Short mmCIF file of C-alpha atoms and ligand atoms in Angstrom, two decimals:
data_model
loop_
_atom_site.label_atom_id
_atom_site.label_comp_id
_atom_site.label_asym_id
_atom_site.label_seq_id
_atom_site.Cartn_x
_atom_site.Cartn_y
_atom_site.Cartn_z
CA MET A 15 -52.86 -26.27 20.03
CA HIS A 16 -52.96 -22.52 20.37
CA VAL A 17 -56.39 -21.91 21.83
CA SER A 18 -56.16 -21.35 25.56
CA PHE A 19 -58.51 -22.21 28.35
CA ALA A 20 -59.52 -19.69 30.97
CA SER A 21 -56.82 -19.60 33.59
CA VAL A 22 -57.69 -21.46 36.76
CA SER A 23 -55.75 -21.62 39.95
CA LEU A 24 -55.71 -24.97 41.63
CA VAL A 25 -54.66 -25.11 45.23
CA GLY A 26 -55.22 -27.61 48.00
CA LEU A 27 -56.60 -30.59 46.14
CA SER A 28 -58.41 -31.81 49.22
CA CYS A 29 -60.71 -28.78 49.14
CA LEU A 30 -61.72 -29.65 45.61
CA SER A 31 -62.43 -33.24 46.50
CA ASN A 32 -65.80 -32.07 47.84
CA LEU A 33 -66.77 -31.87 44.17
CA ALA A 34 -66.19 -35.55 43.55
CA SER A 35 -69.58 -37.19 43.35
CA ALA A 36 -69.65 -38.96 39.98
CA ALA A 37 -69.35 -42.75 39.76
CA PRO A 38 -65.76 -43.88 40.31
CA PHE A 39 -63.61 -44.64 37.29
CA SER A 40 -62.80 -48.32 36.80
CA PHE A 41 -60.83 -50.27 34.19
CA ALA A 42 -63.20 -53.23 34.62
CA ASP A 43 -65.26 -52.46 31.48
CA ASP A 44 -62.20 -51.78 29.27
CA PRO A 45 -62.70 -48.00 28.88
CA THR A 46 -59.65 -47.69 26.63
CA GLY A 47 -60.87 -50.42 24.26
CA GLU A 48 -57.33 -51.83 24.29
CA GLY A 49 -57.55 -54.42 27.01
CA TYR A 50 -55.49 -52.19 29.26
CA PRO A 51 -54.01 -52.96 31.84
CA THR A 52 -53.57 -56.47 30.40
CA PRO A 53 -53.40 -55.88 26.63
CA SER A 54 -52.81 -58.73 24.21
CA PRO A 55 -49.75 -58.44 21.92
CA GLN A 56 -52.02 -57.04 19.16
CA GLN A 57 -53.55 -54.52 21.57
CA LEU A 58 -50.08 -53.54 22.78
CA MET A 59 -49.14 -52.74 19.19
CA GLN A 60 -52.20 -50.47 18.94
CA ILE A 61 -51.14 -48.69 22.15
CA GLU A 62 -47.61 -48.23 20.75
CA LEU A 63 -49.02 -46.76 17.52
CA GLN A 64 -51.09 -44.27 19.53
CA ALA A 65 -48.06 -43.50 21.72
CA HIS A 66 -45.89 -42.78 18.66
CA GLY A 67 -43.27 -45.14 20.09
CA SER A 68 -42.59 -48.34 21.97
CA LEU A 69 -41.66 -49.93 25.25
CA PRO A 70 -37.87 -50.14 25.71
CA ASN A 71 -36.89 -53.42 24.01
CA GLY A 72 -33.49 -54.01 25.62
CA PRO A 73 -32.78 -56.27 28.57
CA SER A 74 -34.03 -55.26 32.01
CA PRO A 75 -32.12 -55.93 35.26
CA ALA A 76 -32.27 -59.54 36.45
CA SER A 77 -32.42 -58.55 40.10
CA VAL A 78 -32.82 -55.38 42.14
CA LYS A 79 -32.88 -54.44 45.82
CA PRO A 80 -36.22 -54.58 47.69
CA ASP A 81 -36.29 -50.78 47.93
CA THR A 82 -36.07 -50.57 44.13
CA VAL A 83 -39.11 -52.85 43.90
CA THR A 84 -40.96 -50.30 46.05
CA SER A 85 -39.94 -47.53 43.64
CA LEU A 86 -41.16 -49.51 40.61
CA GLN A 87 -44.44 -50.25 42.40
CA LEU A 88 -44.97 -46.55 43.14
CA ILE A 89 -44.23 -45.66 39.50
CA ALA A 90 -46.73 -48.26 38.22
CA PHE A 91 -49.30 -47.18 40.85
CA ASN A 92 -48.99 -43.55 39.74
CA GLU A 93 -48.95 -44.20 36.01
CA ILE A 94 -52.05 -46.39 36.10
CA PHE A 95 -53.82 -43.54 37.95
CA GLU A 96 -52.66 -41.13 35.22
CA THR A 97 -53.97 -43.51 32.57
CA ALA A 98 -57.33 -43.57 34.36
CA PHE A 99 -57.41 -39.78 34.54
CA PHE A 100 -56.65 -39.20 30.85
CA SER A 101 -59.09 -41.96 29.85
CA SER A 102 -61.83 -40.19 31.80
CA ALA A 103 -60.92 -36.82 30.27
CA ILE A 104 -61.02 -38.33 26.76
CA GLN A 105 -64.41 -39.93 27.49
CA ASN A 106 -65.78 -36.61 28.76
CA ILE A 107 -64.63 -34.62 25.73
CA THR A 108 -65.72 -37.34 23.29
CA ASN A 109 -69.17 -37.58 24.89
CA ASN A 110 -69.58 -33.78 25.19
CA VAL A 111 -70.08 -34.07 28.94
CA GLU A 112 -71.13 -30.71 30.44
CA GLY A 113 -67.98 -28.79 31.30
CA TYR A 114 -65.97 -30.65 28.64
CA VAL A 115 -67.64 -29.38 25.45
CA ILE A 116 -65.15 -27.91 22.94
CA PRO A 117 -67.31 -26.20 20.28
CA ASN A 118 -64.49 -25.62 17.76
CA GLY A 119 -64.20 -28.99 16.00
CA THR A 120 -60.66 -28.39 14.73
CA TYR A 121 -59.46 -27.55 18.19
CA ARG A 122 -61.44 -30.41 19.75
CA ASP A 123 -59.73 -32.88 17.39
CA ALA A 124 -56.30 -31.45 18.27
CA VAL A 125 -56.95 -31.73 22.01
CA LEU A 126 -58.19 -35.31 21.65
CA GLU A 127 -55.22 -36.26 19.47
CA GLY A 128 -52.85 -34.95 22.13
CA LEU A 129 -54.68 -36.62 25.01
CA VAL A 130 -54.92 -39.99 23.22
CA ALA A 131 -51.15 -39.95 22.69
CA ILE A 132 -50.51 -38.93 26.30
CA ARG A 133 -52.78 -41.69 27.58
CA ALA A 134 -51.03 -44.32 25.45
CA GLN A 135 -47.65 -43.04 26.63
CA GLU A 136 -48.81 -43.34 30.26
CA GLU A 137 -50.03 -46.86 29.53
CA LEU A 138 -46.56 -47.78 28.30
CA HIS A 139 -44.96 -46.21 31.40
CA THR A 140 -47.22 -48.41 33.52
CA LEU A 141 -46.58 -51.56 31.52
CA PHE A 142 -42.83 -50.96 31.63
CA ALA A 143 -42.80 -50.70 35.43
CA ASN A 144 -45.27 -53.56 35.83
CA ASN A 145 -43.42 -55.84 33.41
CA SER A 146 -40.17 -55.11 35.25
CA LEU A 147 -41.86 -56.08 38.53
CA LYS A 148 -43.13 -59.32 37.03
CA ALA A 149 -39.70 -60.14 35.55
CA LEU A 150 -38.19 -59.58 38.99
CA GLY A 151 -40.73 -61.89 40.60
CA ALA A 152 -42.19 -58.96 42.57
CA MET A 153 -45.83 -58.09 43.13
CA PRO A 154 -47.20 -56.22 40.07
CA VAL A 155 -49.57 -53.32 40.64
CA GLN A 156 -53.31 -53.89 40.46
CA PRO A 157 -55.70 -51.19 39.26
CA CYS A 158 -57.84 -49.32 41.79
CA GLU A 159 -61.05 -47.38 41.34
CA TYR A 160 -60.42 -43.67 40.93
CA LYS A 161 -62.15 -40.37 41.65
CA PHE A 162 -61.17 -37.05 40.16
CA PRO A 163 -61.98 -33.86 42.08
CA VAL A 164 -62.81 -31.84 38.94
CA ALA A 165 -65.84 -31.37 36.69
CA THR A 166 -64.61 -29.00 33.96
CA LEU A 167 -61.89 -29.22 31.33
CA PRO A 168 -59.88 -26.21 32.62
CA ASP A 169 -59.89 -27.68 36.13
CA ALA A 170 -58.89 -31.08 34.71
CA ILE A 171 -55.94 -29.51 32.87
CA ALA A 172 -54.84 -27.63 36.01
CA LEU A 173 -55.12 -30.83 38.02
CA ALA A 174 -53.08 -32.76 35.44
CA ALA A 175 -50.32 -30.14 35.71
CA MET A 176 -50.43 -30.45 39.52
CA PHE A 177 -50.27 -34.24 39.76
CA THR A 178 -47.58 -34.39 37.09
CA ASP A 179 -45.52 -31.85 39.07
CA ILE A 180 -45.89 -34.13 42.11
CA VAL A 181 -44.48 -37.12 40.22
CA LEU A 182 -41.77 -34.91 38.74
CA GLY A 183 -40.69 -34.36 42.34
CA ALA A 184 -40.71 -38.07 43.16
CA LEU A 185 -38.84 -39.40 40.11
CA PRO A 186 -35.50 -37.65 40.83
CA ALA A 187 -35.76 -38.86 44.43
CA ILE A 188 -36.21 -42.37 43.03
CA GLN A 189 -33.15 -41.92 40.82
CA GLN A 190 -31.10 -41.07 43.91
CA LEU A 191 -32.44 -44.14 45.75
CA LEU A 192 -31.60 -46.34 42.75
CA ALA A 193 -28.06 -44.96 42.76
CA LYS A 194 -27.74 -45.63 46.50
CA ALA A 195 -29.06 -49.18 45.99
CA ASN A 196 -26.60 -49.82 43.13
CA ASP A 197 -29.53 -50.35 40.76
CA SER A 198 -28.27 -47.71 38.36
CA ALA A 199 -29.35 -49.56 35.19
CA LEU A 200 -32.86 -48.16 35.66
CA ILE A 201 -31.78 -44.53 36.07
CA PRO A 202 -31.61 -43.50 32.37
CA GLY A 203 -35.07 -44.90 31.60
CA ILE A 204 -36.53 -42.98 34.52
CA GLY A 205 -34.70 -39.87 33.33
CA SER A 206 -36.37 -40.26 29.94
CA VAL A 207 -39.77 -40.37 31.66
CA ILE A 208 -38.94 -37.22 33.66
CA GLY A 209 -38.36 -35.31 30.42
CA GLN A 210 -41.49 -36.81 28.89
CA GLU A 211 -43.69 -35.78 31.83
CA GLY A 212 -42.10 -32.33 31.75
CA GLU A 213 -43.16 -31.94 28.10
CA GLN A 214 -46.71 -32.73 29.19
CA VAL A 215 -46.69 -30.11 31.94
CA GLY A 216 -45.38 -27.51 29.48
CA ALA A 217 -48.40 -28.17 27.25
CA PHE A 218 -50.83 -28.14 30.21
CA ARG A 219 -49.35 -24.81 31.33
CA LEU A 220 -49.72 -23.24 27.85
CA LEU A 221 -53.36 -24.34 27.86
CA GLN A 222 -53.73 -22.34 31.10
CA ASN A 223 -52.15 -19.18 29.62
CA LYS A 224 -49.04 -19.71 31.74
CA ILE A 225 -45.44 -19.58 30.58
CA PRO A 226 -44.38 -23.11 29.53
CA SER A 227 -41.75 -23.81 32.20
CA ALA A 228 -42.60 -22.96 35.79
CA LEU A 229 -39.23 -22.79 37.54
CA PRO A 230 -35.50 -23.08 36.85
CA PHE A 231 -35.30 -26.13 39.17
CA LEU A 232 -38.53 -28.05 39.71
CA THR A 233 -39.76 -28.73 43.23
CA ALA A 234 -38.20 -31.73 44.95
CA GLY A 235 -40.50 -34.42 46.24
CA THR A 236 -40.36 -37.86 47.76
CA ARG A 237 -42.05 -41.19 47.15
CA GLU A 238 -43.97 -40.65 50.40
CA PHE A 239 -45.37 -37.28 49.29
CA ALA A 240 -46.51 -38.76 45.95
CA PHE A 241 -48.01 -41.95 47.43
CA SER A 242 -49.85 -39.96 50.11
CA ALA A 243 -51.21 -37.39 47.62
CA LEU A 244 -52.43 -40.13 45.28
CA ASN A 245 -54.19 -42.07 48.03
CA GLN A 246 -55.65 -39.00 49.72
CA ASN A 247 -57.04 -37.43 46.55
CA PHE A 248 -57.67 -39.97 43.81
CA ILE A 249 -57.99 -43.55 45.03
CA VAL A 250 -61.40 -44.82 46.12
CA PRO A 251 -60.54 -46.13 49.61
CA GLY A 252 -60.61 -49.91 49.82
CA SER A 253 -60.94 -50.37 46.03
CA CYS A 254 -57.48 -51.98 45.83
CA ALA A 255 -54.78 -53.35 48.09
CA ILE A 256 -52.03 -50.81 48.76
CA ASP A 257 -50.24 -52.30 51.75
CA TYR A 258 -47.79 -54.39 49.68
CA ILE A 259 -46.25 -51.05 48.60
CA LYS A 260 -43.92 -50.28 51.47
CA LEU A 261 -44.59 -46.55 51.70
CA PRO A 262 -46.61 -44.59 54.27
CA VAL A 263 -49.83 -42.73 53.55
CA TYR A 264 -49.78 -39.69 55.83
CA GLU A 265 -52.88 -38.18 57.35
CA PRO A 266 -54.00 -35.32 55.07
CA LEU A 267 -53.18 -31.64 55.44
CA THR A 268 -55.61 -29.37 53.60
CA VAL A 269 -54.74 -25.86 52.46
CA MET A 270 -57.96 -23.93 53.19
CA THR A 271 -56.95 -20.59 51.65
CA MET A 272 -57.91 -20.52 48.02
CA PRO A 273 -57.09 -19.18 45.57
CA ILE A 274 -53.59 -18.28 46.79
CA ALA A 275 -52.18 -15.05 45.37
CA ALA A 276 -48.50 -14.62 44.45
CA LYS A 277 -47.60 -12.63 47.57
CA ALA A 278 -46.36 -13.05 51.13
CA GLN A 279 -49.37 -13.83 53.31
CA THR A 280 -50.83 -15.97 56.08
CA LEU A 281 -52.46 -19.24 54.98
CA SER A 282 -55.08 -21.37 56.76
CA PHE A 283 -54.71 -25.14 57.07
CA GLU A 284 -56.52 -28.03 58.68
CA PHE A 285 -55.82 -31.65 59.50
CA PRO A 286 -58.00 -34.34 61.08
CA MET A 287 -58.11 -34.88 64.83
CA PRO A 288 -56.88 -38.28 66.05
CA ALA A 289 -59.49 -41.04 65.87
CA ASN A 290 -60.13 -40.79 69.65
CA CYS A 291 -60.97 -37.07 69.15
CA SER A 292 -58.41 -35.96 71.69
CA THR A 293 -56.76 -32.60 71.04
CA PRO A 294 -53.16 -33.38 70.09
CA ASP A 295 -50.27 -31.57 71.74
CA THR A 296 -48.98 -29.57 68.78
CA SER A 297 -46.16 -27.83 70.66
CA SER A 298 -43.51 -29.93 68.89
CA TYR A 299 -45.13 -29.48 65.45
CA SER A 300 -43.91 -27.14 62.68
CA LEU A 301 -44.99 -26.46 59.14
CA ALA A 302 -42.35 -27.31 56.53
CA TYR A 303 -42.62 -26.00 52.97
CA VAL A 304 -40.64 -27.67 50.17
CA ASN A 305 -40.22 -25.51 47.04
CA GLN A 306 -37.72 -25.88 44.18
CA GLN A 307 -34.39 -27.48 45.14
CA ASN A 308 -34.03 -25.14 48.12
CA VAL A 309 -33.75 -25.95 51.81
CA PRO A 310 -37.17 -26.41 53.43
CA VAL A 311 -38.79 -23.26 54.81
CA ILE A 312 -39.99 -23.79 58.39
CA GLU A 313 -42.84 -21.81 59.97
CA PRO A 314 -44.52 -22.19 63.37
CA LEU A 315 -48.17 -23.25 63.62
CA GLN A 316 -50.22 -20.26 64.78
CA SER A 317 -53.74 -19.93 66.22
CA VAL A 318 -54.17 -23.68 66.61
CA THR A 319 -57.79 -24.56 67.38
CA ALA A 320 -59.81 -27.75 67.56
CA ASN A 321 -63.16 -27.73 65.76
CA MET A 322 -65.17 -30.37 67.60
CA ALA A 323 -68.01 -30.17 65.04
CA THR A 324 -65.84 -31.05 62.05
CA LYS A 325 -63.26 -33.06 64.06
CA MET A 326 -60.55 -30.96 62.44
CA MET A 327 -57.55 -29.14 63.89
CA GLN A 328 -57.12 -25.72 62.32
CA PHE A 329 -54.14 -23.40 62.25
CA THR A 330 -52.55 -20.59 60.29
CA ALA A 331 -48.96 -20.14 59.19
CA ALA A 332 -46.92 -17.59 57.30
CA PHE A 333 -46.27 -18.23 53.60
CA PRO A 334 -43.24 -16.00 52.91
CA TYR A 335 -43.60 -15.83 49.11
CA ASN A 336 -41.00 -13.70 47.37
CA GLY A 337 -41.09 -15.09 43.84
CA THR A 338 -37.45 -16.13 43.64
CA THR A 339 -36.07 -18.27 46.46
CA PHE A 340 -39.57 -19.20 47.57
CA GLY A 341 -43.10 -19.62 46.35
CA ASN A 342 -43.53 -20.07 42.58
CA GLY A 343 -44.51 -23.38 41.02
CA LEU A 344 -45.41 -26.33 43.24
CA THR A 345 -44.90 -26.07 46.99
CA PHE A 346 -45.44 -29.05 49.29
CA ALA A 347 -46.65 -28.15 52.81
CA LEU A 348 -46.11 -30.70 55.58
CA VAL A 349 -46.81 -30.70 59.31
CA VAL A 350 -43.72 -32.24 60.87
CA ASP A 351 -43.07 -33.37 64.43
CA GLY A 352 -39.48 -33.00 65.55
CA PRO A 353 -36.43 -30.77 65.35
CA THR A 354 -36.29 -28.72 62.17
CA ALA A 355 -33.09 -26.67 62.47
CA ALA A 356 -30.97 -29.10 60.44
CA LEU A 357 -33.49 -30.03 57.72
CA THR A 358 -31.98 -29.60 54.25
CA SER A 359 -33.97 -31.92 51.97
CA ALA A 360 -37.44 -33.17 51.12
CA ALA A 361 -36.38 -36.66 52.27
CA GLU A 362 -35.46 -35.32 55.72
CA VAL A 363 -38.84 -33.57 55.92
CA ALA A 364 -40.61 -36.80 54.90
CA ALA A 365 -38.89 -38.69 57.70
CA ILE A 366 -40.67 -36.56 60.35
CA THR A 367 -43.92 -35.76 58.50
CA LYS A 368 -47.21 -36.33 60.32
CA TYR A 369 -49.72 -34.59 58.01
CA GLY A 370 -49.45 -33.75 54.33
CA PRO A 371 -48.76 -32.95 51.67
CA GLY A 372 -50.78 -29.77 51.37
CA LEU A 373 -50.46 -28.64 47.75
CA ILE A 374 -49.87 -25.06 46.65
CA SER A 375 -49.37 -24.02 43.03
CA ILE A 376 -48.55 -20.43 42.05
CA ASN A 377 -47.80 -18.97 38.62
C1 NAG B 131 -49.79 -55.56 36.13
O1 NAG B 131 -49.80 -56.91 35.77
C2 NAG B 131 -50.81 -57.67 36.42
C3 NAG B 131 -50.59 -59.13 36.07
O2 NAG B 131 -50.55 -59.30 34.66
C4 NAG B 131 -52.17 -57.17 35.99
O3 NAG B 131 -53.20 -57.87 36.66
C5 NAG B 131 -52.27 -55.69 36.38
O4 NAG B 131 -53.50 -55.17 35.94
C6 NAG B 131 -51.12 -54.92 35.76
N1 NAG B 131 -51.15 -53.56 36.25
C7 NAG B 131 -50.73 -52.53 35.57
C8 NAG B 131 -50.75 -51.26 36.32
O5 NAG B 131 -50.36 -52.59 34.40
C1 NAG B 132 -65.33 -36.50 33.74
O1 NAG B 132 -66.61 -36.01 34.03
C2 NAG B 132 -67.14 -36.47 35.27
C3 NAG B 132 -68.57 -35.91 35.37
O2 NAG B 132 -68.56 -34.52 35.39
C4 NAG B 132 -66.26 -35.97 36.40
O3 NAG B 132 -66.74 -36.46 37.65
C5 NAG B 132 -64.84 -36.47 36.19
O4 NAG B 132 -64.01 -35.94 37.20
C6 NAG B 132 -64.35 -36.03 34.82
N1 NAG B 132 -63.02 -36.59 34.58
C7 NAG B 132 -61.94 -35.83 34.35
C8 NAG B 132 -60.65 -36.55 34.20
O5 NAG B 132 -61.95 -34.61 34.30
C1 NAG B 133 -60.76 -23.29 15.67
O1 NAG B 133 -59.54 -23.85 16.13
C2 NAG B 133 -58.49 -23.77 15.17
C3 NAG B 133 -57.32 -24.57 15.73
O2 NAG B 133 -57.01 -24.17 17.03
C4 NAG B 133 -58.17 -22.31 14.89
O3 NAG B 133 -57.14 -22.22 13.95
C5 NAG B 133 -59.43 -21.62 14.40
O4 NAG B 133 -59.18 -20.23 14.28
C6 NAG B 133 -60.60 -21.81 15.35
N1 NAG B 133 -61.82 -21.32 14.77
C7 NAG B 133 -62.58 -20.41 15.38
C8 NAG B 133 -63.85 -20.04 14.68
O5 NAG B 133 -62.30 -19.95 16.49
C1 NAG B 134 -23.35 -50.41 46.57
O1 NAG B 134 -22.04 -50.64 46.13
C2 NAG B 134 -21.04 -50.14 47.00
C3 NAG B 134 -19.68 -50.29 46.33
O2 NAG B 134 -19.54 -51.58 45.83
C4 NAG B 134 -21.14 -50.86 48.35
O3 NAG B 134 -20.22 -50.31 49.24
C5 NAG B 134 -22.56 -50.65 48.91
O4 NAG B 134 -22.71 -51.41 50.10
C6 NAG B 134 -23.60 -51.10 47.91
N1 NAG B 134 -24.93 -50.73 48.41
C7 NAG B 134 -25.94 -51.59 48.45
C8 NAG B 134 -27.25 -51.04 48.97
O5 NAG B 134 -25.85 -52.72 48.05
C1 NAG B 135 -55.58 -40.33 71.30
O1 NAG B 135 -54.84 -40.75 70.15
C2 NAG B 135 -53.59 -40.08 70.00
C3 NAG B 135 -53.01 -40.48 68.65
O2 NAG B 135 -53.10 -41.85 68.45
C4 NAG B 135 -52.69 -40.45 71.18
O3 NAG B 135 -51.44 -39.82 71.02
C5 NAG B 135 -53.36 -39.96 72.45
O4 NAG B 135 -52.60 -40.36 73.57
C6 NAG B 135 -54.77 -40.54 72.59
N1 NAG B 135 -55.43 -39.85 73.69
C7 NAG B 135 -56.19 -40.48 74.55
C8 NAG B 135 -56.81 -39.63 75.63
O5 NAG B 135 -56.40 -41.70 74.51
C1 NAG B 136 -37.32 -15.57 49.90
O1 NAG B 136 -37.98 -16.24 50.97
C2 NAG B 136 -37.26 -17.37 51.47
C3 NAG B 136 -38.16 -18.04 52.48
O2 NAG B 136 -38.49 -17.20 53.53
C4 NAG B 136 -35.95 -16.90 52.09
O3 NAG B 136 -35.22 -18.01 52.55
C5 NAG B 136 -35.14 -16.17 51.03
O4 NAG B 136 -33.99 -15.61 51.62
C6 NAG B 136 -35.96 -15.05 50.38
N1 NAG B 136 -35.22 -14.56 49.25
C7 NAG B 136 -35.14 -13.26 48.95
C8 NAG B 136 -34.37 -12.92 47.73
O5 NAG B 136 -35.69 -12.42 49.64
#
């Protein structure tokens, strides 16, 4: 696939969500034609053929800690969203939906071939996590209805790179939690998925005329960042139960500046006022940025104002981009409440996060 799309810069997914107006995506009418997410054995074989490979066929752990169940639930919850996304993209290209028309038939076939394999691979990731949950006697993950804040193929590719980067932050955090819980048997399988998702992002980046690999060390995340971003941006609220997954969904933080250039600058943000419309005391709040495997960058909230018409709190903060220690690739932005001097990891940021993650993607 050597034809490139126009380069698009995707920042602050929440801004783009204004575009979402189409009917939500649902698995109810079997859009994959393979009975997914409950394929029969014959349908599973079809999925494995499309995926160019199979589910792991060795034994899975007989028991795991409750926190490991939460990790498996988050993985299944994310992968079923990804399956929905790629199914919708395939439908749009196949049906020549406006914004998704690829006039060159050779290239169109190559894109579809790649996306069909990626979708099937995501289906197997989901089924692996879900089957493990069932074998452990834990609650498997039900599908939701989904919305995608994009309406063109270049935007869809940029969004796919963004949400895959988010999960690439969460999976190493999950590996560490598995190690701490003594559930290490699952770590190699998750490592194999990290590499697999990284291959996908490399392809999505080439399609955007970017260099294939964004950073020497990809941006760290947490399960909380990923679960919040998924629920804030892609899940139709109320379309599925989420409360059995023991992870918080933060209130959103939207990056209003867009596009964001690769330079040091001041960015604008907003987050919702509390439900009682009182103006919160933000004096103990800070903005934490998480980028690469580096210590979080902390900036004060500046020019904090309450917009009573939109019921949003608005502020600005420095974004001290310098292209090496800070700013390229994915950056998570979080409004935290508490002392920040000793923060060294994404997990420590997550523990005091109130609003987020704002999403910034550069180069
Ligand atoms: C997980 O398994 C349950 C029970 O078979 C099924 O209803 C659900 O759709 C599956 N979810 C995923 C994400 O595969
Ligand atoms: C498919 O097209 C519809 C209609 O434009 C759009 O709402 C949806 O976001 C698209 N899906 C993807 C994955 O790009
Ligand atoms: C169509 O796409 C193929 C594969 O990417 C490429 O080799 C070919 O040059 C393209 N044809 C035109 C007319 O652009
Ligand atoms: C993991 O194993 C170590 C060493 O046996 C033990 O000290 C620790 O309590 C275990 N952790 C959990 C969460 O079971
Ligand atoms: C409004 O709600 C916020 C957040 O729940 C709370 O901290 C604050 O005390 C409430 N203010 C009033 C006036 O009730
Ligand atoms: C780049 O910016 C970060 C964040 O402000 C800072 O910690 C780091 O020292 C800077 N690196 C260089 C090489 O200037």
